[in-house]
Amino acid sequence: MKMENMSLSGLDNTKLEALAQDIYSDLVEDACLGLCFEVHRAVKQGYFFLDDTDQESMKDFEIVDQPGVDIFGQVYNQWKNKECVCPNCNRSIAASRFAPHLEKCLGMGRNSSRIANRRIASSNNTNNKSESDQEDNDDVNDNDWSYGSEKKVLIRQMDNVLFSLPGELSSSVNTDPYKYNYNTGINYETLGPDELRSLLTTQCGVISEHTKKMCTRSQRCPQHTDQQRRAVRVFLLGLSATSLPDSNTAVESDGYDASDGQVLMSRLQWDGSSDISPSDSASSKASTNNSDSKKPKKKKKTSLNSTGGGGGGSGSVGGSSSQGCLAGQANRKKPKLPVPPAPSIYDNLN
Amino acid sequence: VCQDYIYDKDMEQIAKEEQRKAWKLQGRSSHLPLRRCVGEKYSTWEPTKRELELLRHNPKRRRITTNCTIGLRGLINLGNTCFMNCIVQALTHTPLLRDFFLSDRHKCEMQSNSCLVCEMSQLFQEFYSGHRSPHIPFRLLHLVWTHARHLAGYEQQDAHEFLIAALDVLHRHCKGDDNGKKANNPNNCSCIIDQIFTGGLQSDVTCQVCHGVSTTIDPFWDISLDLPGSSTPFWPLSPGGDGSTLNGESHLSGATTLTDCLRRFTRPEHLGSSAKIKCSGCHSYQESTKQLTMKKLPIVACFHLKRFEHSAKLRRKITTYVSFPLELDMTPFMASSKESRMNGQYQQSVDVFNNDNKYSLFAVVNHQGTLESGHYTTFIRQHKDQWFKCDDAIITKASIKDVLDSEGYLLFYHKQFLEYE
């Protein structure tokens, strides 16, 4: 089309229409040509085929919109058995229980109130520095940024709560919906001596170095030895001479009430004496251990010595928290335990 | 000879180079939001010979059409981690973020191999893998708890708090900052998180005596809005509140709207005689009014409805229904609008040609239950107008009505029109 210097004002309608028509057809032609060139180029450069997709597999990905199934056509709630590997300890954990496991694994357990208090302090600090806090300056009542105050309440609730064992302990009043039964182990830190005692009459109780939980298997559990079981009982209940009723009730625990000592003693009959055993169910388990320990006195003394010797070193794996726990327990029974926690337990576990 | 059009590689190389130079010479204006994004003339992708070979050998190509499930995936609940799952769903369906990660734009600068951005990238790979079984985000949980210790702990947590912590860690890791030690100037950061989520909130404090204004601008990642029914009074609104049906919300029904909440947020507030500010004009302490407006809007605006009240006396959840629109115009809440109002310009009807402040809803996080125990779910938008409900491992189709009728806790809006630099 020729470029002409024309004044549009002088033209009548038909000429204007013709001009518009010309411009329009030019535009259409350009668009079509553009498309042609694109396709031509795609074919020549060899990528025209990319637009093709595999029809069959495309059907697999169609969205499903039916009741009772999700968009993939799968029924709900079939994912109960998923597992994953913990990046911290490399153990295989059920996916739906990974969060509580990770909390313990990373040493952030709720029961460790020191860590919790530290967390509260740091969460208040973090909230104050958070750059999204800007709009709160004018709101006096606005607390929902300081999650720390919420945490304080939660921690207090936690401290009053005992892990609920299947039928074993007096249950907490707490109806926390997110309380869970930690079936693979029990945290001894929150349990009082009474509970520990009754626990240890029926269960293996050896404390895992990984999770710091007590083994809930039977007293004949093959994963742990009797020596380990004895060591745990010494560690948790503070008695050294757990075998013989006629020896000093406890070498170190001078402050224990005599009656308590007797009761404790009878519960810890490992070595064949079929003396009073309040929990009958334990007696058969206890009796099978007879063959294992031939020289009770010496063995006990040995473990005692190692207990006495290694007192200070228990700071290695969460030892400090267990120290705190023991002191707590001791307070309930009045005296302090002169024997610090035994690192020998962990040695045995290794 | 063959009389066909040909494409000569060398000629094209030269042409491309010249075109690029010409583009640069044209110059670009500086008010555009995206910095350092493409900086070059946009050219469609063409595969290299090697790529062609690969593609030819692998004919099972999938194309993501509207009726395709690719891009959607459930997330296993790891033990009360729905607060994390709902935020992950919102982030993986943020279009710009998705494009960034799918085009492999992250270059890791972290020393250790605990980069959350890398994990995020991996997450997108999982979502677009075509797998139908739900993904188990245990590595993500581990990384977030390692880098944001204040969050860690097996308790029910707040999704909003998780969002802010996650954005913070992602932002730090974009710069290779492992432990938050490097000085970060949030106004100058060009990481993808800041490009997408950071806006500027302007705070004007006006002295009642000399009318001098002291202005500060602070960066924000989200806007927390008070609701009626909380212990802080909701009404009265700012003098500018006209009861017109702005943003297509109906005021007749009496339900509170998101716009109401925003109006309240940006109202001038008299600070009272107990909170006098030192005025640099008067050189003394005077009463003042404070007003918040948006100086700069982020590309993705997240509105947090403050439903969890933690005042000294009570802790409760506010379940007041707040209606929110599909499309939102933020113009009345901008600092520039406030200036024109103050300069006496009568606010005309909304300028339909100014598209800078128009936003579209693309994700809604909801909380069902009480303060102590509840469950989070997310509605996300895919392929322009399809909505899906993400309830941990279960993804189902949802209607727009489902979304707009829901209670709303976190609302994610995306700018409608983006200009590329």
Tab-separated table of N, CA, C and O in Angstrom, chain A residues 53 58, chain B residues 61-72 98 102 127-128 382-383:
chain	number	residue	atom	x	y	z
A	53	THR	N	1.763	-34.731	23.063
A	53	THR	CA	1.913	-35.379	24.364
A	53	THR	C	1.358	-36.782	24.259
A	53	THR	O	0.593	-37.108	23.374
A	58	MET	N	-1.735	-38.989	29.741
A	58	MET	CA	-2.453	-37.774	30.138
A	58	MET	C	-3.748	-38.138	30.845
A	58	MET	O	-4.186	-37.457	31.757
B	61	ARG	N	5.701	-37.278	27.403
B	61	ARG	CA	5.667	-35.923	27.944
B	61	ARG	C	4.295	-35.646	28.528
B	61	ARG	O	3.293	-36.106	28.010
B	62	ARG	N	4.306	-34.853	29.610
B	62	ARG	CA	3.033	-34.466	30.178
B	62	ARG	C	2.876	-32.970	30.006
B	62	ARG	O	3.799	-32.220	30.214
B	63	ARG	N	1.701	-32.623	29.681
B	63	ARG	CA	1.438	-31.198	29.572
B	63	ARG	C	0.422	-30.840	30.643
B	63	ARG	O	-0.555	-31.570	30.842
B	64	ILE	N	0.684	-29.758	31.305
B	64	ILE	CA	-0.213	-29.404	32.395
B	64	ILE	C	-1.374	-28.604	31.849
B	64	ILE	O	-1.277	-27.418	31.597
B	65	THR	N	-2.469	-29.278	31.665
B	65	THR	CA	-3.666	-28.618	31.159
B	65	THR	C	-4.580	-28.300	32.331
B	65	THR	O	-4.252	-28.570	33.483
B	66	THR	N	-5.719	-27.782	32.017
B	66	THR	CA	-6.601	-27.385	33.115
B	66	THR	C	-7.119	-28.569	33.893
B	66	THR	O	-7.391	-28.457	35.075
B	67	ASN	N	-7.259	-29.706	33.274
B	67	ASN	CA	-7.858	-30.803	33.999
B	67	ASN	C	-6.812	-31.764	34.546
B	67	ASN	O	-7.061	-32.939	34.731
B	68	CYS	N	-5.653	-31.235	34.843
B	68	CYS	CA	-4.525	-32.093	35.178
B	68	CYS	C	-4.213	-32.007	36.664
B	68	CYS	O	-4.247	-30.927	37.250
B	69	THR	N	-3.887	-33.139	37.256
B	69	THR	CA	-3.599	-33.109	38.685
B	69	THR	C	-2.160	-32.730	38.991
B	69	THR	O	-1.807	-32.543	40.149
B	70	ILE	N	-1.351	-32.642	37.962
B	70	ILE	CA	0.063	-32.369	38.237
B	70	ILE	C	0.207	-30.969	38.823
B	70	ILE	O	-0.321	-30.007	38.285
B	71	GLY	N	0.949	-30.865	39.893
B	71	GLY	CA	1.061	-29.605	40.609
B	71	GLY	C	0.314	-29.650	41.922
B	71	GLY	O	0.499	-28.818	42.806
B	72	LEU	N	-0.522	-30.657	42.083
B	72	LEU	CA	-1.268	-30.826	43.333
B	72	LEU	C	-0.800	-32.097	43.999
B	72	LEU	O	-0.590	-33.120	43.346
B	98	ARG	N	6.487	-20.503	42.319
B	98	ARG	CA	6.513	-21.734	41.546
B	98	ARG	C	7.382	-21.559	40.310
B	98	ARG	O	8.225	-22.407	40.002
B	102	LEU	N	10.690	-23.742	39.564
B	102	LEU	CA	10.636	-24.693	38.461
B	102	LEU	C	11.610	-24.320	37.359
B	102	LEU	O	12.016	-25.173	36.573
B	127	PHE	N	6.006	-31.906	44.048
B	127	PHE	CA	4.639	-31.552	43.688
B	127	PHE	C	4.383	-31.728	42.202
B	127	PHE	O	3.254	-32.016	41.804
B	128	TYR	N	5.402	-31.550	41.391
B	128	TYR	CA	5.214	-31.654	39.940
B	128	TYR	C	5.716	-32.975	39.380
B	128	TYR	O	5.855	-33.136	38.185
B	382	GLN	N	-5.903	-22.940	41.311
B	382	GLN	CA	-5.042	-23.527	40.289
B	382	GLN	C	-5.688	-23.240	38.945
B	382	GLN	O	-6.899	-23.215	38.833
B	383	HIS	N	-4.893	-23.049	37.942
B	383	HIS	CA	-5.422	-22.871	36.580
B	383	HIS	C	-6.516	-21.822	36.512
B	383	HIS	O	-7.610	-22.066	36.016
